[in-house]
């Protein structure tokens, strides 16, 4: 069965620190990859997505993610975090030709001002 | 546009009681989804629908039923609530043209005692 692993459950950073959140999936076929963000008290919003082409994708608010097919990874990065980035981040995978999304368990990021 | 709305926002049930959660979207989306979010588990797909009158099972369908009688509404029913169904329930929708871009509702927090 397909699965998505997010190894960092809780991350605490100071403002201006760099961020990298890991995401690994298990599926050998074609996948679409996503990062969603859930700010405190709000619902999930799409941060960025990868379908094909350039493996480095840029999303909103300065976030980017790199798809490394050989490592089955889609890590999220941001060079310099802000206090407003405090949120929970979810990686998700959709296998090509299906309607089902598999979400990771999420990473809670806290940015200290 | 209201986007995706969910009714109710909060509910407390006793074991064995039944209830229906309503999801409504005003974006004319074809696809709708019900997820549950539990601590340390991320989001798990309960049921989904690819069009009016059609539904399909997700990862964790047991104990739930759904109906999509109208395109804009997707109902999630619990016939006999159990404490294991205590969770936050999210509805999402997406269009056929951009199925990867899910729009989430604000969630319903359900407690079963």
Short mmCIF file of C-alpha atoms in Angstrom, two decimals:
data_model
loop_
_atom_site.label_atom_id
_atom_site.label_comp_id
_atom_site.label_asym_id
_atom_site.label_seq_id
_atom_site.Cartn_x
_atom_site.Cartn_y
_atom_site.Cartn_z
CA UNK A 1 0.00 0.00 0.00
CA UNK A 2 1.13 3.51 -0.67
CA UNK A 3 2.33 5.51 2.29
CA UNK A 4 3.82 8.89 3.05
CA UNK A 5 6.36 9.45 5.82
CA UNK A 6 7.19 12.72 7.47
CA UNK A 7 9.99 12.04 9.87
CA UNK A 8 10.03 15.40 11.65
CA UNK A 9 6.96 15.57 13.86
CA UNK A 10 7.87 18.77 15.69
CA UNK A 11 10.35 21.42 14.59
CA UNK A 12 11.26 24.56 16.48
CA UNK A 13 13.27 27.27 14.75
CA UNK A 14 14.22 30.86 15.37
CA UNK A 15 13.23 33.50 12.86
CA UNK A 16 15.59 33.72 9.88
CA UNK A 17 16.71 30.12 10.29
CA UNK A 18 16.52 27.83 7.28
CA UNK A 19 13.90 25.13 7.09
CA UNK A 20 13.85 21.70 5.55
CA UNK A 21 11.02 19.26 6.19
CA UNK A 22 11.38 15.71 4.97
CA UNK A 23 8.79 13.75 3.02
CA UNK A 24 9.23 10.25 1.64
CA UNK A 25 6.65 8.15 -0.15
CA UNK A 26 6.40 4.53 -1.11
CA UNK A 27 5.06 3.94 -4.59
CA UNK A 28 6.91 2.88 -7.67
CA UNK A 29 4.69 4.45 -10.28
CA UNK A 30 3.92 7.96 -11.39
CA UNK A 31 2.92 10.26 -8.57
CA UNK A 32 1.75 13.79 -8.03
CA UNK A 33 3.18 15.41 -4.92
CA UNK A 34 1.85 18.18 -2.72
CA UNK A 35 2.58 20.18 0.38
CA UNK A 36 -0.32 21.61 2.34
CA UNK A 37 -0.16 24.02 5.26
CA UNK A 38 -2.60 24.43 8.13
CA UNK A 39 -2.19 27.66 10.09
CA UNK A 40 -3.54 27.69 13.65
CA UNK A 41 -7.32 27.73 13.59
CA UNK A 42 -7.51 27.59 9.82
CA UNK A 43 -8.13 24.89 7.28
CA UNK A 44 -5.62 23.32 4.94
CA UNK A 45 -4.27 25.30 2.04
CA UNK A 46 -2.20 24.15 -0.90
CA UNK A 47 1.40 25.36 -0.59
CA UNK A 48 2.88 23.84 -3.72
CA UNK A 49 2.59 20.88 -6.06
CA UNK A 50 4.68 18.80 -8.40
CA UNK A 51 3.34 17.02 -11.45
CA UNK A 52 6.17 16.79 -13.94
CA UNK A 53 9.05 18.75 -15.39
CA UNK A 54 11.48 20.74 -13.29
CA UNK A 55 11.90 18.80 -10.04
CA UNK A 56 12.39 22.04 -8.10
CA UNK A 57 9.03 23.67 -7.60
CA UNK A 58 8.28 26.99 -6.03
CA UNK A 59 5.18 27.73 -4.03
CA UNK A 60 3.66 30.58 -2.14
CA UNK A 61 5.35 32.56 0.63
CA UNK A 62 8.89 31.67 -0.44
CA UNK A 63 8.55 27.92 -0.03
CA UNK A 64 10.04 25.47 -2.47
CA UNK A 65 10.30 21.70 -2.72
CA UNK A 66 12.54 19.33 -4.59
CA UNK A 67 11.39 16.04 -6.06
CA UNK A 68 14.16 13.42 -6.03
CA UNK A 69 12.74 10.40 -7.80
CA UNK A 70 15.60 8.07 -6.89
CA UNK A 71 15.05 8.79 -3.21
CA UNK A 72 11.24 8.87 -3.36
CA UNK A 73 11.46 12.20 -1.61
CA UNK A 74 9.78 15.60 -1.85
CA UNK A 75 11.35 17.78 0.82
CA UNK A 76 10.05 21.23 1.64
CA UNK A 77 12.48 24.10 2.11
CA UNK A 78 12.51 27.77 2.97
CA UNK A 79 15.74 29.76 3.26
CA UNK A 80 14.57 32.06 6.04
CA UNK A 81 11.48 31.36 8.14
CA UNK A 82 9.24 33.93 9.75
CA UNK A 83 7.12 33.81 12.88
CA UNK A 84 4.05 33.70 10.62
CA UNK A 85 5.22 30.35 9.21
CA UNK A 86 4.20 28.70 12.46
CA UNK A 87 1.79 26.02 11.26
CA UNK A 88 1.40 22.34 10.59
CA UNK A 89 2.72 21.09 7.26
CA UNK A 90 1.42 18.03 5.44
CA UNK A 91 2.97 16.20 2.56
CA UNK A 92 0.55 14.36 0.26
CA UNK A 93 0.81 11.98 -2.65
CA UNK A 94 -1.69 11.19 -5.36
CA UNK A 95 -0.94 8.28 -7.63
CA UNK A 96 -1.55 8.97 -11.28
CA UNK A 97 -4.95 7.86 -12.51
CA UNK A 98 -6.59 7.79 -9.09
CA UNK A 99 -8.59 10.25 -7.06
CA UNK A 100 -7.10 9.27 -3.73
CA UNK A 101 -4.67 11.41 -1.79
CA UNK A 102 -2.45 9.88 0.86
CA UNK A 103 -1.36 12.37 3.50
CA UNK A 104 1.61 12.20 5.80
CA UNK A 105 1.20 12.57 9.54
CA UNK A 106 2.22 16.21 9.49
CA UNK A 107 5.04 18.31 10.94
CA UNK A 108 4.30 21.00 13.48
CA UNK A 109 6.60 23.95 12.94
CA UNK A 110 7.01 26.59 15.60
CA UNK A 111 9.01 29.68 14.76
CA UNK A 112 10.25 31.70 17.70
CA UNK A 113 10.27 35.47 17.26
CA UNK B 1 -18.03 32.61 -2.95
CA UNK B 2 -18.24 30.87 0.39
CA UNK B 3 -16.00 28.06 -0.89
CA UNK B 4 -16.43 24.89 1.15
CA UNK B 5 -18.62 25.06 4.23
CA UNK B 6 -19.27 22.41 6.85
CA UNK B 7 -22.15 22.03 9.27
CA UNK B 8 -21.95 21.75 12.25
CA UNK B 9 -18.63 23.11 13.52
CA UNK B 10 -18.74 21.19 16.80
CA UNK B 11 -20.78 18.26 18.06
CA UNK B 12 -20.77 15.96 21.05
CA UNK B 13 -22.47 12.59 20.67
CA UNK B 14 -23.07 9.69 22.98
CA UNK B 15 -22.03 6.22 21.92
CA UNK B 16 -24.66 4.70 19.67
CA UNK B 17 -26.19 7.98 18.54
CA UNK B 18 -26.34 8.89 14.87
CA UNK B 19 -25.65 12.10 13.05
CA UNK B 20 -25.00 13.57 9.62
CA UNK B 21 -22.28 16.02 8.71
CA UNK B 22 -23.02 18.30 5.81
CA UNK B 23 -20.47 19.62 3.34
CA UNK B 24 -21.46 22.20 0.77
CA UNK B 25 -19.42 23.84 -1.98
CA UNK B 26 -20.38 26.62 -4.32
CA UNK B 27 -17.57 26.24 -6.86
CA UNK B 28 -19.36 23.71 -9.08
CA UNK B 29 -16.68 21.14 -8.30
CA UNK B 30 -17.16 17.58 -9.48
CA UNK B 31 -15.03 15.87 -6.85
CA UNK B 32 -15.67 15.87 -3.13
CA UNK B 33 -13.89 14.15 -0.27
CA UNK B 34 -14.31 13.43 3.42
CA UNK B 35 -11.24 13.11 5.62
CA UNK B 36 -10.66 12.62 9.31
CA UNK B 37 -7.71 14.15 11.10
CA UNK B 38 -6.33 12.54 14.22
CA UNK B 39 -3.23 13.50 16.22
CA UNK B 40 -0.16 11.75 14.85
CA UNK B 41 -2.16 10.22 12.00
CA UNK B 42 -2.47 13.07 9.54
CA UNK B 43 -5.49 13.14 7.26
CA UNK B 44 -7.10 9.89 6.21
CA UNK B 45 -9.60 9.60 3.41
CA UNK B 46 -12.96 8.19 4.49
CA UNK B 47 -15.04 8.37 1.32
CA UNK B 48 -14.99 10.38 -1.86
CA UNK B 49 -17.22 11.19 -4.79
CA UNK B 50 -16.34 11.91 -8.40
CA UNK B 51 -19.78 13.13 -9.34
CA UNK B 52 -23.40 13.47 -8.37
CA UNK B 53 -24.86 10.11 -7.42
CA UNK B 54 -21.49 8.34 -7.14
CA UNK B 55 -19.42 7.55 -4.06
CA UNK B 56 -16.41 5.39 -3.32
CA UNK B 57 -14.54 4.13 -0.27
CA UNK B 58 -11.29 5.63 0.90
CA UNK B 59 -8.78 4.36 3.43
CA UNK B 60 -11.01 4.23 6.51
CA UNK B 61 -14.66 3.85 5.42
CA UNK B 62 -15.92 1.52 8.16
CA UNK B 63 -18.62 3.01 10.36
CA UNK B 64 -19.45 5.78 7.88
CA UNK B 65 -21.84 6.21 5.00
CA UNK B 66 -22.03 9.00 2.44
CA UNK B 67 -24.40 10.37 -0.11
CA UNK B 68 -24.06 12.83 -2.99
CA UNK B 69 -27.59 13.49 -4.14
CA UNK B 70 -26.76 17.00 -5.30
CA UNK B 71 -23.53 18.11 -6.91
CA UNK B 72 -22.89 20.79 -4.34
CA UNK B 73 -23.49 18.66 -1.25
CA UNK B 74 -21.67 15.70 0.22
CA UNK B 75 -23.11 14.16 3.39
CA UNK B 76 -21.22 12.00 5.85
CA UNK B 77 -23.30 9.84 8.15
CA UNK B 78 -22.48 8.01 11.34
CA UNK B 79 -25.22 5.47 12.03
CA UNK B 80 -23.99 4.37 15.45
CA UNK B 81 -21.23 6.58 16.79
CA UNK B 82 -18.27 5.06 18.64
CA UNK B 83 -15.57 6.77 20.74
CA UNK B 84 -13.04 5.79 18.05
CA UNK B 85 -14.82 8.22 15.74
CA UNK B 86 -13.85 11.17 17.89
CA UNK B 87 -11.92 13.28 15.42
CA UNK B 88 -11.86 16.40 13.32
CA UNK B 89 -13.60 15.87 10.01
CA UNK B 90 -12.63 17.82 6.92
CA UNK B 91 -14.45 18.03 3.66
CA UNK B 92 -12.68 19.01 0.46
CA UNK B 93 -13.62 19.56 -3.14
CA UNK B 94 -11.80 19.90 -6.44
CA UNK B 95 -12.68 20.41 -10.08
CA UNK B 96 -12.30 17.90 -12.88
CA UNK B 97 -9.99 20.34 -14.67
CA UNK B 98 -7.71 20.79 -11.65
CA UNK B 99 -8.34 17.71 -9.54
CA UNK B 100 -5.09 18.15 -7.67
CA UNK B 101 -6.15 21.45 -6.16
CA UNK B 102 -8.34 20.55 -3.24
CA UNK B 103 -10.20 23.24 -1.35
CA UNK B 104 -10.81 22.34 2.26
CA UNK B 105 -13.61 23.28 4.59
CA UNK B 106 -13.06 24.59 8.13
CA UNK B 107 -13.63 21.22 9.77
CA UNK B 108 -16.10 19.68 12.22
CA UNK B 109 -14.84 18.69 15.64
CA UNK B 110 -16.77 15.61 16.80
CA UNK B 111 -16.48 14.07 20.24
CA UNK B 112 -18.12 10.75 21.02
CA UNK B 113 -18.43 9.95 24.71
#
